[in-house]
Amino acid sequence: MKFSKKTVLFYLLFCLFFLSCDTNQSQNSNAGNNEPTHPNLITTVKGINLIKENLGKYPLIDNAIKDMKGLVGEELTKEKDFPISKDPSGGYSHEKHKSNYLMMYRAAMLYQVLGEKKYGTYVKEMLLGYADLFPKLGLHPYGKSYSPGKLFWQGLNDAAYLVHVIQAYDCVYYELSKEERQAVETKLLKPLADFLSIGSPKMFNRIHNHGIWLNAAVGMTGYVLEDKELIKRALYGATIDTTLAIYQNVDYNDSSLKGFDPKRPAGYFMQLDNLFSPAGYFTEGPYYQRYSLWPFVLFGQTIQNNDPSIKIFEYRDSILKKAVYTAFQLTNTNGDFFPFNDALKGMSFKSPELVLALDVIYQNYGEDPALIDIAAKQNTVVFSEGGFKVAKHVAENKAKPFTWKSVNLGDGADGKQGGVGILRQGPSSDQLCQIMRYTSHGLAHGHYDKLTQLLYDKGNEILQDYGAVRWVAVIQKNGGRYLPENTTWGKQTISHNTLVVDEKSHFNGDIDESSKHHSDLYFYDATKADYQIMSAVEKNAYPGIKMHRTFVMITDTLLVRPFVLDIFNVTSKTKHQLDLPFHYLGEIMDMSFEYEVMDAAWRPLGKANGYQHLWLTGKGKTKEPQAKFTWLNDGRFYTITTLSNENTELILARLGANDPDYNLRPDPAFIIRQKDAKNHTFVSIVEPHGSKNLNTEIVTNPYGDVKKLSIVHQDKDYIAVEILVEKEKILVVLSLNEHDEKQSHSLTIDGKLRQWEGPYRQWFYK
Amino acid sequence: MKFSKKTVLFYLLFCLFFLSCDTNQSQNSNAGNNEPTHPNLITTVKGINLIKENLGKYPLIDNAIKDMKGLVGEELTKEKDFPISKDPSGGYSHEKHKSNYLMMYRAAMLYQVLGEKKYGTYVKEMLLGYADLFPKLGLHPYGKSYSPGKLFWQGLNDAAYLVHVIQAYDCVYYELSKEERQAVETKLLKPLADFLSIGSPKMFNRIHNHGIWLNAAVGMTGYVLEDKELIKRALYGATIDTTLAIYQNVDYNDSSLKGFDPKRPAGYFMQLDNLFSPAGYFTEGPYYQRYSLWPFVLFGQTIQNNDPSIKIFEYRDSILKKAVYTAFQLTNTNGDFFPFNDALKGMSFKSPELVLALDVIYQNYGEDPALIDIAAKQNTVVFSEGGFKVAKHVAENKAKPFTWKSVNLGDGADGKQGGVGILRQGPSSDQLCQIMRYTSHGLAHGHYDKLTQLLYDKGNEILQDYGAVRWVAVIQKNGGRYLPENTTWGKQTISHNTLVVDEKSHFNGDIDESSKHHSDLYFYDATKADYQIMSAVEKNAYPGIKMHRTFVMITDTLLVRPFVLDIFNVTSKTKHQLDLPFHYLGEIMDMSFEYEVMDAAWRPLGKANGYQHLWLTGKGKTKEPQAKFTWLNDGRFYTITTLSNENTELILARLGANDPDYNLRPDPAFIIRQKDAKNHTFVSIVEPHGSKNLNTEIVTNPYGDVKKLSIVHQDKDYIAVEILVEKEKILVVLSLNEHDEKQSHSLTIDGKLRQWEGPYRQWFYK
């Protein structure tokens, strides 16, 4: 990463400005009058007063209180325990400290909104218990990561602890005597904030999802303790003392630290500058975008409440707003995040992070009624001014429908490191949604695959990305950590809907190599009435092979629904085995080709790179120039129509081989295998059609309307495809090497001269 | 089946009464005034007027009209076709005639409620087209069943045609000229009604789900045509002319016709007497109960509208009401029918049959507000007086919550041929529901298995019954008919949650043998606060083996949720291999025992009786006296704790072997295999516990609270089980040979004398 003079100058000016703003601090002091100034992070005196005056009026607030109470349960009456930290994730001391900080946070919130002393007393006693424990802790014995913690094995967990505990302390501030505050601040909060900043320099100053957690924890502590030094570190990075033992002892060869530069600018502003693209896309993908939004938004609101003159919500052209809206666009119409890269399925915009983010964005960016639509589905709020407004406006039916849009999101801080394209057609209640991932690697949680597709229809996964192999927080499953099959299956390219050459993953599964590259956008256009298109090129995944994939979502007025044309052009000078998997979800209804099934035994499809996890269940061939594969998903049929020839093998597979701990789902795959291929173009259509109703037992259109698919012209510059739909033909032409929208083209196809402008054109005719 | 003198006398009196009721017929005539008397089956002039006067007011009516319009679509403008019948189910002529009668019915309904002439004209032209076609048809060339049709291969389909078409005719009656009516009545309706009654004697007079369709079709035709002879046949059976060719030619060896007696009483009343148990249970099971309700209820309302003096809704102590309420009780809390026997999953109380049934029952049995709760979920109504009331009362929020109850339903006309026990605990939003099937065979759609369990929790299938292997109405799947795997897997006992001895199905899969027997209730009690119990015995499934299974749903105040104790006592003088499968649904989280997985290849678990369809994926053993198996389903954990010893093998399997057309779902199974067993008792607990939230990523109680399970006493008369739950013990004693509730027992267990009354007792202690 490089830093221009302009950037450095900007930071310098910001620092000077900040240091001159002494007056800001007075906002957080209790001197001079008896108005309480705590809490004042995201939960504020004003917000709490609004909530307390309106209890019982707005269901979302009442739900939030009920949920909080349910989570606290019997905890207040149980014996408190502050074990010496010694276990990794899943072990007793880890889980106990985690439970403790969550309980402190929840009890503190209930103390504020309900005003019941028992909650305050509980939090006070917990704080004092930790003030007693913390000085006894050294580095965690399992602290093997590049940034070990004290309470937990990772500094990241210690930061999450502090983010919660500083809020708890802020909420019960006046329940503690001066001496008690002194003890908690000097024995727990300040030392922990120091440890997480100057004591964890590699992580604290790192431009990374982990770094922002530490920045936020330290900054929020700074505001509560009125400690300008902590605030400065949080905003601009910590001065690194490279002589500290912690700096010396930690494993420097951790691959995730490559390129770490102790001298570069750091802190919250730097994270805002670098972790998001200009449109607000986070490079690790939606699942971790959600996770990183938590400290980003939390600290943003904290700054706004304490240093409004910074105008943090305007920073980088309102990047915080963009990051949250982009997160919402990275969900399916049921709110589930697209699960590419390491991602657990089912994580959605109902997550606590997005509840917080929505409430903050709603408060600070003009109260968009589309957010109220989402908030109603979240069904809860945080205890802030924003949360109060959201709950009130949900109750007052101020919602307007949130719209999921077609969008192309560039990756990287400059938005030019590849990206994610999304095409959508139809209302949210019944939408076809095609995604192509052509991003950069995505840091430690990235997967190798390029030009991958995901397909959703009416809220269902039709072609799935497997996501991560992990049961987070389930102790029995390796303490809730990533499982070995995440490496051997989840990250491998065969587990994704993209090309696999010679049974090897993209970049041969080498993260260093993969991190150097990204795919390139060729063309994106979602403005046309009868088609939307996205096209991208990948030249580095396999040496000597160029991959160029184009998705066109075509709307034909003769058809009830749109369908997706997928042209995957592979250029190579040498022969390879090309596998194009379709990880469909549903039940096989029909195959147009001859196939044999493996009856006597199932054996793994291959030996390595994920193939060892797939059982080969059947395989087929056809003499026809096209093959059809139809399945049923949630009462709708889907058919893949794909070109075939004598070198095409159609493979049916199911996941679950070499899975000694039953960690994999038994999901199916349909793989188009092209043998001995140099230059080859996969042309496929995925068509949703018909219906099967379980209650009326009525079936409609089980075969689909795409009758014939063929390449009618192909040379090094163009490919033309003809699709017979019902009684109509669609001719599609794609220019392979010229993507200028203004460029004129002419080509004789089937004896007829065709002329057009731009990289793509389609004609309907009888 | 035998007939008492009393029954015959009753019918005789009924017939005399009926023949004397000439006046009833005048209700259906148009003579003497200009008030229209058509339609008057279930859709009536009065009902239609109510609906027409209130269009746009009640959403359920508007939904129904919208649905109808959607289903009619462009049909009115398409060319009509009346092909000569020649194809079986799935073929063109079959599907066309089916589509035709549905369209006629829908258009006729739209004609009534909207009054638009185009619908009436369409129906008229269709009727005339069929009046032209029908005389040309002989018996269907594929008519291989014991009751062939003319329009379709099965008379059953012809009956469904007539049920729809007679309603359509009734609705457009005044659109036809006298001559047109003459043509339709004499060339189509009357000949078809004759064919389905005196021309299909075996089916028409059969006490069977198929028979009632023919009875209803003929009876409804009788009422519209004012043909007393048809009505009499429908109510009391047809006089059989055994000299007819049709009687001679049809295969008499059809096993389903065994016991058919041409001389016995028949018709609608006889169906009402015999097809339901006194409590309204239909022997084929819930899926077919739903199907049979359609003609039952339709004809019931028809009789009520035309012959109210019969008081049909009071017949047999209001058997129609009981049959519908029992159907509702045979659903999961999401409305899905329990899928035992041949049954397609997803069929629910939202089916058209139950919409019709609900509307009729609501109208005729005192407007139960609990039905309005279900109607709101159905979200549609039929166009009848009842349907109008239901729609109105849904809109007026008159619903009270429908309650799913614990209930024991006897099977057979006398309710004493075994039965189905259901235990439920908790509100509908989060209910644990245990089912044991110990019925008779259930006719042609019955499965062999006895003492099978199904388990539901919070609306999800936890231990499933596979149901039928069939994609009804999907042409590609064998024309939508039952698939071969329905015989080789769906009906086999290993596909159910009950004991399999020596890898053979109950009754060795012989329907004749199975049809002779039923299991016997041992004890049922759902009245106690801290437990509900059901217990049944099966002595005939395997020669020389007695099976006695008891389920106790135990509510322990220390636990968040109830759990189920399953004591399965097997008595045998010779050694056998005993398999007890648990067809769990979800993902494996943990196993307490050592196991090996099949990595190099998966091979079928066995060779026949369904075992050939299961892949053996792993197997385990343990030296501990108990084994635990934990899985995750929809965010909740479930643990089976089962007793084990050195002869216990724990088998992990997955469905999908020998499945050449990919007809089977890849569902998993956990099988407890006891080798070389004579007398053996399987003791298991299935415990729902904890939670995993995908959005908060919080996991609670992943291990469960059942710590230890053991048999503390066993002899030929008693078994005593001790369960350690958290810090509490539960002692359970079951008397095996004495089920009198008043009987006193005393037994010394663990040195302590225990005394109690009745077959079951439990004690909680520390």
PDB file of N, CA, C and O in Angstrom, chain A residues 287 347-348 352 471-472 476-477 588-589 599-603 615 617 654 658 662 666 692 694-695 697 702, chain B residues 287 347-348 352 471-472 476-477 588-589 599 601-604 615 617 654 658 662 666 692 694-695 697 702:
ATOM      1  N   TYR A 287     -20.238 -11.591   4.574  1.00  0.00           N
ATOM      2  CA  TYR A 287     -20.305 -12.104   5.948  1.00  0.00           C
ATOM      3  C   TYR A 287     -19.391 -11.304   6.866  1.00  0.00           C
ATOM      4  O   TYR A 287     -19.776 -10.925   7.974  1.00  0.00           O
ATOM      5  N   MET A 347     -26.746 -16.145   7.951  1.00  0.00           N
ATOM      6  CA  MET A 347     -26.428 -14.823   8.499  1.00  0.00           C
ATOM      7  C   MET A 347     -27.137 -13.801   7.620  1.00  0.00           C
ATOM      8  O   MET A 347     -27.031 -13.855   6.393  1.00  0.00           O
ATOM      9  N   SER A 348     -27.837 -12.878   8.236  1.00  0.00           N
ATOM     10  CA  SER A 348     -28.706 -11.997   7.465  1.00  0.00           C
ATOM     11  C   SER A 348     -28.707 -10.579   8.008  1.00  0.00           C
ATOM     12  O   SER A 348     -28.042 -10.280   8.997  1.00  0.00           O
ATOM     13  N   PRO A 352     -27.358  -8.736  14.796  1.00  0.00           N
ATOM     14  CA  PRO A 352     -27.228  -7.585  15.710  1.00  0.00           C
ATOM     15  C   PRO A 352     -26.392  -6.464  15.101  1.00  0.00           C
ATOM     16  O   PRO A 352     -26.670  -5.281  15.337  1.00  0.00           O
ATOM     17  N   TRP A 471     -19.270 -24.646  12.218  1.00  0.00           N
ATOM     18  CA  TRP A 471     -20.429 -24.391  13.057  1.00  0.00           C
ATOM     19  C   TRP A 471     -19.970 -23.459  14.161  1.00  0.00           C
ATOM     20  O   TRP A 471     -19.531 -23.897  15.209  1.00  0.00           O
ATOM     21  N   VAL A 472     -20.046 -22.180  13.878  1.00  0.00           N
ATOM     22  CA  VAL A 472     -19.515 -21.205  14.818  1.00  0.00           C
ATOM     23  C   VAL A 472     -20.234 -21.354  16.155  1.00  0.00           C
ATOM     24  O   VAL A 472     -21.450 -21.574  16.209  1.00  0.00           O
ATOM     25  N   GLN A 476     -18.775 -28.695  20.254  1.00  0.00           N
ATOM     26  CA  GLN A 476     -18.423 -30.045  19.793  1.00  0.00           C
ATOM     27  C   GLN A 476     -17.754 -30.037  18.421  1.00  0.00           C
ATOM     28  O   GLN A 476     -17.053 -30.973  18.068  1.00  0.00           O
ATOM     29  N   LYS A 477     -18.008 -28.974  17.641  1.00  0.00           N
ATOM     30  CA  LYS A 477     -17.430 -28.916  16.301  1.00  0.00           C
ATOM     31  C   LYS A 477     -16.144 -28.106  16.373  1.00  0.00           C
ATOM     32  O   LYS A 477     -16.123 -26.925  15.980  1.00  0.00           O
ATOM     33  N   ILE A 588     -33.605 -33.908  -8.611  1.00  0.00           N
ATOM     34  CA  ILE A 588     -33.532 -34.155 -10.050  1.00  0.00           C
ATOM     35  C   ILE A 588     -34.878 -34.620 -10.584  1.00  0.00           C
ATOM     36  O   ILE A 588     -35.471 -35.558 -10.054  1.00  0.00           O
ATOM     37  N   MET A 589     -35.339 -33.965 -11.630  1.00  0.00           N
ATOM     38  CA  MET A 589     -36.601 -34.356 -12.269  1.00  0.00           C
ATOM     39  C   MET A 589     -36.366 -35.078 -13.586  1.00  0.00           C
ATOM     40  O   MET A 589     -37.104 -35.986 -13.946  1.00  0.00           O
ATOM     41  N   ASP A 599     -24.198 -48.031  -8.810  1.00  0.00           N
ATOM     42  CA  ASP A 599     -25.080 -48.758  -7.906  1.00  0.00           C
ATOM     43  C   ASP A 599     -24.340 -49.600  -6.890  1.00  0.00           C
ATOM     44  O   ASP A 599     -24.687 -49.634  -5.724  1.00  0.00           O
ATOM     45  N   ALA A 600     -23.321 -50.280  -7.344  1.00  0.00           N
ATOM     46  CA  ALA A 600     -22.627 -51.207  -6.460  1.00  0.00           C
ATOM     47  C   ALA A 600     -21.866 -50.460  -5.373  1.00  0.00           C
ATOM     48  O   ALA A 600     -21.796 -50.908  -4.230  1.00  0.00           O
ATOM     49  N   ALA A 601     -21.328 -49.297  -5.745  1.00  0.00           N
ATOM     50  CA  ALA A 601     -20.576 -48.524  -4.753  1.00  0.00           C
ATOM     51  C   ALA A 601     -20.397 -47.098  -5.254  1.00  0.00           C
ATOM     52  O   ALA A 601     -20.389 -46.852  -6.460  1.00  0.00           O
ATOM     53  N   TRP A 602     -20.273 -46.189  -4.333  1.00  0.00           N
ATOM     54  CA  TRP A 602     -19.886 -44.816  -4.680  1.00  0.00           C
ATOM     55  C   TRP A 602     -18.418 -44.638  -4.333  1.00  0.00           C
ATOM     56  O   TRP A 602     -17.989 -45.030  -3.225  1.00  0.00           O
ATOM     57  N   ARG A 603     -17.690 -44.013  -5.271  1.00  0.00           N
ATOM     58  CA  ARG A 603     -16.275 -43.736  -5.005  1.00  0.00           C
ATOM     59  C   ARG A 603     -16.011 -42.256  -5.227  1.00  0.00           C
ATOM     60  O   ARG A 603     -16.720 -41.593  -5.982  1.00  0.00           O
ATOM     61  N   TRP A 615     -18.620 -37.660  -4.038  1.00  0.00           N
ATOM     62  CA  TRP A 615     -18.899 -38.986  -4.559  1.00  0.00           C
ATOM     63  C   TRP A 615     -19.361 -38.844  -6.010  1.00  0.00           C
ATOM     64  O   TRP A 615     -20.207 -38.001  -6.304  1.00  0.00           O
ATOM     65  N   THR A 617     -21.751 -40.143  -8.466  1.00  0.00           N
ATOM     66  CA  THR A 617     -22.970 -40.959  -8.354  1.00  0.00           C
ATOM     67  C   THR A 617     -23.493 -41.406  -9.714  1.00  0.00           C
ATOM     68  O   THR A 617     -24.246 -42.371  -9.791  1.00  0.00           O
ATOM     69  N   ARG A 654     -22.257 -36.059  -5.474  1.00  0.00           N
ATOM     70  CA  ARG A 654     -22.835 -35.654  -4.200  1.00  0.00           C
ATOM     71  C   ARG A 654     -21.728 -35.550  -3.156  1.00  0.00           C
ATOM     72  O   ARG A 654     -20.829 -36.372  -3.099  1.00  0.00           O
ATOM     73  N   ASN A 658     -14.798 -38.778   2.246  1.00  0.00           N
ATOM     74  CA  ASN A 658     -13.635 -38.400   3.072  1.00  0.00           C
ATOM     75  C   ASN A 658     -13.990 -37.300   4.072  1.00  0.00           C
ATOM     76  O   ASN A 658     -13.329 -36.273   4.156  1.00  0.00           O
ATOM     77  N   TYR A 662     -18.266 -36.012   9.714  1.00  0.00           N
ATOM     78  CA  TYR A 662     -19.593 -35.613   9.229  1.00  0.00           C
ATOM     79  C   TYR A 662     -19.753 -34.091   9.289  1.00  0.00           C
ATOM     80  O   TYR A 662     -20.694 -33.570   9.875  1.00  0.00           O
ATOM     81  N   PRO A 666     -24.725 -32.979   2.555  1.00  0.00           N
ATOM     82  CA  PRO A 666     -24.728 -33.916   1.413  1.00  0.00           C
ATOM     83  C   PRO A 666     -25.303 -33.276   0.159  1.00  0.00           C
ATOM     84  O   PRO A 666     -26.234 -33.793  -0.432  1.00  0.00           O
ATOM     85  N   LYS A 692     -44.924 -26.553  -9.326  1.00  0.00           N
ATOM     86  CA  LYS A 692     -45.558 -27.758  -8.753  1.00  0.00           C
ATOM     87  C   LYS A 692     -46.091 -27.355  -7.389  1.00  0.00           C
ATOM     88  O   LYS A 692     -45.323 -26.978  -6.512  1.00  0.00           O
ATOM     89  N   LEU A 694     -47.828 -28.281  -3.926  1.00  0.00           N
ATOM     90  CA  LEU A 694     -47.980 -29.469  -3.085  1.00  0.00           C
ATOM     91  C   LEU A 694     -49.399 -29.638  -2.572  1.00  0.00           C
ATOM     92  O   LEU A 694     -49.795 -30.739  -2.197  1.00  0.00           O
ATOM     93  N   ASN A 695     -50.153 -28.564  -2.539  1.00  0.00           N
ATOM     94  CA  ASN A 695     -51.510 -28.666  -2.011  1.00  0.00           C
ATOM     95  C   ASN A 695     -52.558 -28.914  -3.084  1.00  0.00           C
ATOM     96  O   ASN A 695     -53.466 -29.708  -2.890  1.00  0.00           O
ATOM     97  N   GLU A 697     -51.609 -30.020  -6.062  1.00  0.00           N
ATOM     98  CA  GLU A 697     -51.008 -31.064  -6.890  1.00  0.00           C
ATOM     99  C   GLU A 697     -51.126 -30.734  -8.385  1.00  0.00           C
ATOM    100  O   GLU A 697     -51.194 -31.628  -9.221  1.00  0.00           O
ATOM    101  N   PRO A 702     -43.465 -28.286 -16.952  1.00  0.00           N
ATOM    102  CA  PRO A 702     -42.329 -28.992 -16.346  1.00  0.00           C
ATOM    103  C   PRO A 702     -41.111 -29.129 -17.258  1.00  0.00           C
ATOM    104  O   PRO A 702     -40.054 -29.537 -16.788  1.00  0.00           O
TER     105      PRO A 702
ATOM    106  N   TYR B 287     -53.115 -38.470   4.402  1.00  0.00           N
ATOM    107  CA  TYR B 287     -53.044 -37.967   3.026  1.00  0.00           C
ATOM    108  C   TYR B 287     -54.293 -38.372   2.243  1.00  0.00           C
ATOM    109  O   TYR B 287     -54.891 -37.573   1.531  1.00  0.00           O
ATOM    110  N   MET B 347     -48.362 -31.818   1.698  1.00  0.00           N
ATOM    111  CA  MET B 347     -49.823 -31.729   1.609  1.00  0.00           C
ATOM    112  C   MET B 347     -50.328 -31.274   2.971  1.00  0.00           C
ATOM    113  O   MET B 347     -49.923 -31.815   4.000  1.00  0.00           O
ATOM    114  N   SER B 348     -51.186 -30.268   2.971  1.00  0.00           N
ATOM    115  CA  SER B 348     -51.555 -29.657   4.239  1.00  0.00           C
ATOM    116  C   SER B 348     -53.016 -29.277   4.299  1.00  0.00           C
ATOM    117  O   SER B 348     -53.771 -29.502   3.341  1.00  0.00           O
ATOM    118  N   PRO B 352     -57.104 -27.819  -1.431  1.00  0.00           N
ATOM    119  CA  PRO B 352     -58.471 -27.466  -1.837  1.00  0.00           C
ATOM    120  C   PRO B 352     -59.527 -28.309  -1.123  1.00  0.00           C
ATOM    121  O   PRO B 352     -60.599 -27.818  -0.803  1.00  0.00           O
ATOM    122  N   TRP B 471     -43.650 -38.187  -7.436  1.00  0.00           N
ATOM    123  CA  TRP B 471     -43.844 -36.775  -7.732  1.00  0.00           C
ATOM    124  C   TRP B 471     -45.152 -36.670  -8.492  1.00  0.00           C
ATOM    125  O   TRP B 471     -45.170 -36.742  -9.729  1.00  0.00           O
ATOM    126  N   VAL B 472     -46.222 -36.544  -7.751  1.00  0.00           N
ATOM    127  CA  VAL B 472     -47.534 -36.565  -8.379  1.00  0.00           C
ATOM    128  C   VAL B 472     -47.628 -35.435  -9.413  1.00  0.00           C
ATOM    129  O   VAL B 472     -47.130 -34.333  -9.183  1.00  0.00           O
ATOM    130  N   GLN B 476     -42.455 -36.202 -16.147  1.00  0.00           N
ATOM    131  CA  GLN B 476     -41.157 -36.852 -16.323  1.00  0.00           C
ATOM    132  C   GLN B 476     -40.918 -37.981 -15.322  1.00  0.00           C
ATOM    133  O   GLN B 476     -40.108 -38.871 -15.561  1.00  0.00           O
ATOM    134  N   LYS B 477     -41.575 -37.889 -14.184  1.00  0.00           N
ATOM    135  CA  LYS B 477     -41.394 -38.914 -13.162  1.00  0.00           C
ATOM    136  C   LYS B 477     -42.485 -39.957 -13.309  1.00  0.00           C
ATOM    137  O   LYS B 477     -43.449 -40.002 -12.532  1.00  0.00           O
ATOM    138  N   ILE B 588     -25.306 -33.793  11.767  1.00  0.00           N
ATOM    139  CA  ILE B 588     -24.673 -34.428  12.923  1.00  0.00           C
ATOM    140  C   ILE B 588     -23.757 -33.437  13.638  1.00  0.00           C
ATOM    141  O   ILE B 588     -22.898 -32.809  13.013  1.00  0.00           O
ATOM    142  N   MET B 589     -23.919 -33.309  14.938  1.00  0.00           N
ATOM    143  CA  MET B 589     -23.056 -32.433  15.729  1.00  0.00           C
ATOM    144  C   MET B 589     -22.046 -33.227  16.557  1.00  0.00           C
ATOM    145  O   MET B 589     -20.923 -32.788  16.758  1.00  0.00           O
ATOM    146  N   ASP B 599     -14.556 -44.303   3.896  1.00  0.00           N
ATOM    147  CA  ASP B 599     -13.942 -43.251   3.104  1.00  0.00           C
ATOM    148  C   ASP B 599     -13.660 -43.667   1.669  1.00  0.00           C
ATOM    149  O   ASP B 599     -13.896 -42.915   0.736  1.00  0.00           O
ATOM    150  N   ALA B 601     -15.033 -45.980  -0.148  1.00  0.00           N
ATOM    151  CA  ALA B 601     -16.243 -46.202  -0.950  1.00  0.00           C
ATOM    152  C   ALA B 601     -17.431 -46.378  -0.020  1.00  0.00           C
ATOM    153  O   ALA B 601     -17.279 -46.805   1.120  1.00  0.00           O
ATOM    154  N   TRP B 602     -18.587 -46.035  -0.543  1.00  0.00           N
ATOM    155  CA  TRP B 602     -19.832 -46.350   0.163  1.00  0.00           C
ATOM    156  C   TRP B 602     -20.452 -47.543  -0.527  1.00  0.00           C
ATOM    157  O   TRP B 602     -20.525 -47.581  -1.760  1.00  0.00           O
ATOM    158  N   ARG B 603     -20.917 -48.497   0.297  1.00  0.00           N
ATOM    159  CA  ARG B 603     -21.602 -49.665  -0.249  1.00  0.00           C
ATOM    160  C   ARG B 603     -22.963 -49.814   0.417  1.00  0.00           C
ATOM    161  O   ARG B 603     -23.164 -49.349   1.532  1.00  0.00           O
ATOM    162  N   PRO B 604     -23.902 -50.454  -0.282  1.00  0.00           N
ATOM    163  CA  PRO B 604     -25.240 -50.600   0.315  1.00  0.00           C
ATOM    164  C   PRO B 604     -25.186 -51.376   1.630  1.00  0.00           C
ATOM    165  O   PRO B 604     -24.369 -52.285   1.804  1.00  0.00           O
ATOM    166  N   TRP B 615     -26.930 -46.385   1.859  1.00  0.00           N
ATOM    167  CA  TRP B 615     -25.478 -46.488   1.909  1.00  0.00           C
ATOM    168  C   TRP B 615     -25.044 -46.585   3.369  1.00  0.00           C
ATOM    169  O   TRP B 615     -25.514 -45.810   4.210  1.00  0.00           O
ATOM    170  N   THR B 617     -22.523 -45.454   5.765  1.00  0.00           N
ATOM    171  CA  THR B 617     -21.518 -44.384   5.726  1.00  0.00           C
ATOM    172  C   THR B 617     -20.555 -44.456   6.902  1.00  0.00           C
ATOM    173  O   THR B 617     -19.462 -43.909   6.837  1.00  0.00           O
ATOM    174  N   ARG B 654     -27.062 -43.376   4.786  1.00  0.00           N
ATOM    175  CA  ARG B 654     -27.689 -42.320   3.995  1.00  0.00           C
ATOM    176  C   ARG B 654     -28.370 -42.947   2.787  1.00  0.00           C
ATOM    177  O   ARG B 654     -27.830 -43.852   2.148  1.00  0.00           O
ATOM    178  N   ASN B 658     -28.732 -47.764  -5.244  1.00  0.00           N
ATOM    179  CA  ASN B 658     -29.612 -48.462  -6.190  1.00  0.00           C
ATOM    180  C   ASN B 658     -30.840 -47.629  -6.554  1.00  0.00           C
ATOM    181  O   ASN B 658     -31.979 -48.082  -6.455  1.00  0.00           O
ATOM    182  N   TYR B 662     -32.668 -41.437  -9.740  1.00  0.00           N
ATOM    183  CA  TYR B 662     -32.568 -40.352  -8.764  1.00  0.00           C
ATOM    184  C   TYR B 662     -33.944 -39.987  -8.208  1.00  0.00           C
ATOM    185  O   TYR B 662     -34.364 -38.834  -8.237  1.00  0.00           O
ATOM    186  N   PRO B 666     -31.733 -37.773  -0.370  1.00  0.00           N
ATOM    187  CA  PRO B 666     -30.524 -38.308   0.285  1.00  0.00           C
ATOM    188  C   PRO B 666     -30.586 -38.146   1.805  1.00  0.00           C
ATOM    189  O   PRO B 666     -29.711 -37.547   2.412  1.00  0.00           O
ATOM    190  N   LYS B 692     -29.084 -22.715  18.522  1.00  0.00           N
ATOM    191  CA  LYS B 692     -28.002 -22.083  17.764  1.00  0.00           C
ATOM    192  C   LYS B 692     -28.661 -21.046  16.880  1.00  0.00           C
ATOM    193  O   LYS B 692     -29.456 -21.371  16.003  1.00  0.00           O
ATOM    194  N   LEU B 694     -28.426 -18.272  14.020  1.00  0.00           N
ATOM    195  CA  LEU B 694     -27.547 -17.966  12.891  1.00  0.00           C
ATOM    196  C   LEU B 694     -27.204 -16.482  12.809  1.00  0.00           C
ATOM    197  O   LEU B 694     -26.202 -16.116  12.199  1.00  0.00           O
ATOM    198  N   ASN B 695     -27.999 -15.639  13.389  1.00  0.00           N
ATOM    199  CA  ASN B 695     -27.739 -14.207  13.308  1.00  0.00           C
ATOM    200  C   ASN B 695     -26.940 -13.669  14.479  1.00  0.00           C
ATOM    201  O   ASN B 695     -26.053 -12.852  14.295  1.00  0.00           O
ATOM    202  N   GLU B 697     -25.260 -15.768  16.406  1.00  0.00           N
ATOM    203  CA  GLU B 697     -24.204 -16.767  16.573  1.00  0.00           C
ATOM    204  C   GLU B 697     -24.024 -17.159  18.035  1.00  0.00           C
ATOM    205  O   GLU B 697     -22.930 -17.502  18.477  1.00  0.00           O
ATOM    206  N   PRO B 702     -25.562 -27.061  24.167  1.00  0.00           N
ATOM    207  CA  PRO B 702     -25.376 -27.972  23.018  1.00  0.00           C
ATOM    208  C   PRO B 702     -25.271 -29.447  23.415  1.00  0.00           C
ATOM    209  O   PRO B 702     -25.301 -30.299  22.536  1.00  0.00           O
TER     210      PRO B 702
END
